[in-house]
Amino acid sequence: DTRLDFISLALNGRKIGMDKVVKMVEGLVATLKEEQADDDHKKEYCIEQLDSAAAKEKSLKRTVSDIGTSMEEIKETIATLTDEIAALKKSITALDKAVAEA
């Protein structure tokens, strides 16, 4: 990089104006400040995205849990209805038998 060459030449005592070196250093500092500002903005964006993703994950886990609970309730209802149907079939068979005998 030519900027580093100028700095090296200035430090080794060659004839080069320190004004150029100072301007180059100031330019490098300005560039670094701009890059740091960009990095800070990117960091803020990433933090927001991570927070958003964490909130979405929590919501989805809650939804999955709710669905699991609903499924268990539905399974219990199905089991109860199956038992009731079996009891009704037995009752109908007994009633048919009683009617046939009468």
Short mmCIF file of C-alpha atoms in Angstrom, two decimals:
data_model
loop_
_atom_site.label_atom_id
_atom_site.label_comp_id
_atom_site.label_asym_id
_atom_site.label_seq_id
_atom_site.Cartn_x
_atom_site.Cartn_y
_atom_site.Cartn_z
CA ASP A 1 0.00 0.00 0.00
CA THR A 2 1.49 3.35 -1.01
CA ARG A 3 0.25 5.06 2.12
CA LEU A 4 2.29 2.73 4.27
CA ASP A 5 5.29 3.31 2.01
CA PHE A 6 5.05 7.05 2.62
CA ILE A 7 4.89 6.52 6.34
CA SER A 8 7.84 4.15 6.19
CA LEU A 9 9.87 6.63 4.15
CA ALA A 10 9.05 9.42 6.55
CA LEU A 11 10.09 7.36 9.53
CA ASN A 12 13.35 6.31 7.91
CA GLY A 13 14.37 9.94 7.44
CA ARG A 14 13.87 10.29 3.73
CA LYS A 15 12.90 13.64 2.38
CA ILE A 16 9.19 13.67 2.31
CA GLY A 17 6.90 16.21 3.77
CA MET A 18 5.26 15.23 7.04
CA ASP A 19 2.16 17.02 5.80
CA LYS A 20 1.50 14.20 3.38
CA VAL A 21 1.98 11.63 6.11
CA VAL A 22 -0.31 13.50 8.49
CA LYS A 23 -2.98 13.83 5.79
CA MET A 24 -2.71 10.13 5.01
CA VAL A 25 -3.00 9.19 8.67
CA GLU A 26 -6.01 11.49 9.04
CA GLY A 27 -7.53 9.88 5.96
CA LEU A 28 -6.96 6.42 7.41
CA VAL A 29 -8.52 7.49 10.72
CA ALA A 30 -11.55 8.91 8.88
CA THR A 31 -11.93 5.70 6.90
CA LEU A 32 -11.71 3.63 10.07
CA LYS A 33 -14.37 5.80 11.74
CA GLU A 34 -16.71 5.29 8.77
CA GLU A 35 -16.11 1.55 8.83
CA GLN A 36 -16.74 1.47 12.59
CA ALA A 37 -20.01 3.36 12.12
CA ASP A 38 -21.06 0.87 9.44
CA ASP A 39 -20.11 -2.03 11.71
CA ASP A 40 -22.13 -0.49 14.56
CA HIS A 41 -25.20 -0.24 12.31
CA LYS A 42 -24.76 -3.84 11.18
CA LYS A 43 -24.41 -4.97 14.78
CA GLU A 44 -27.64 -3.17 15.76
CA TYR A 45 -29.44 -4.78 12.82
CA CYS A 46 -28.14 -8.23 13.74
CA ILE A 47 -29.17 -7.81 17.37
CA GLU A 48 -32.68 -6.76 16.27
CA GLN A 49 -32.90 -9.78 13.96
CA LEU A 50 -31.73 -12.15 16.69
CA ASP A 51 -34.28 -10.72 19.13
CA SER A 52 -37.01 -11.04 16.53
CA ALA A 53 -36.02 -14.62 15.75
CA ALA A 54 -35.96 -15.51 19.45
CA ALA A 55 -39.45 -14.04 19.94
CA LYS A 56 -40.74 -15.94 16.91
CA GLU A 57 -39.17 -19.16 18.18
CA LYS A 58 -40.81 -18.70 21.58
CA SER A 59 -44.18 -18.08 19.93
CA LEU A 60 -43.83 -21.15 17.73
CA LYS A 61 -42.86 -23.34 20.70
CA ARG A 62 -45.95 -22.12 22.55
CA THR A 63 -48.10 -22.90 19.50
CA VAL A 64 -46.63 -26.41 19.24
CA SER A 65 -47.30 -26.95 22.93
CA ASP A 66 -50.90 -25.75 22.51
CA ILE A 67 -51.39 -28.08 19.55
CA GLY A 68 -49.98 -30.98 21.57
CA THR A 69 -52.44 -30.24 24.38
CA SER A 70 -55.32 -30.04 21.89
CA MET A 71 -54.30 -33.36 20.35
CA GLU A 72 -54.33 -35.05 23.76
CA GLU A 73 -57.80 -33.65 24.46
CA ILE A 74 -59.04 -34.86 21.08
CA LYS A 75 -57.59 -38.35 21.69
CA GLU A 76 -59.40 -38.50 25.03
CA THR A 77 -62.64 -37.41 23.37
CA ILE A 78 -62.23 -40.06 20.66
CA ALA A 79 -61.62 -42.74 23.31
CA THR A 80 -64.73 -41.63 25.24
CA LEU A 81 -66.87 -41.60 22.10
CA THR A 82 -65.57 -45.02 21.06
CA ASP A 83 -66.56 -46.41 24.46
CA GLU A 84 -69.99 -44.78 24.23
CA ILE A 85 -70.53 -46.18 20.73
CA ALA A 86 -69.58 -49.66 21.91
CA ALA A 87 -72.01 -49.33 24.84
CA LEU A 88 -74.78 -48.13 22.51
CA LYS A 89 -74.16 -51.04 20.09
CA LYS A 90 -74.38 -53.45 23.00
CA SER A 91 -77.58 -51.77 24.15
CA ILE A 92 -79.07 -51.93 20.65
CA THR A 93 -78.17 -55.62 20.35
CA ALA A 94 -79.82 -56.31 23.71
CA LEU A 95 -82.90 -54.31 22.64
CA ASP A 96 -83.10 -56.16 19.31
CA LYS A 97 -82.87 -59.44 21.17
CA ALA A 98 -85.63 -58.36 23.57
CA VAL A 99 -87.87 -57.28 20.68
CA ALA A 100 -87.24 -60.56 18.86
CA GLU A 101 -88.23 -62.54 21.94
CA ALA A 102 -91.39 -60.51 22.51
#
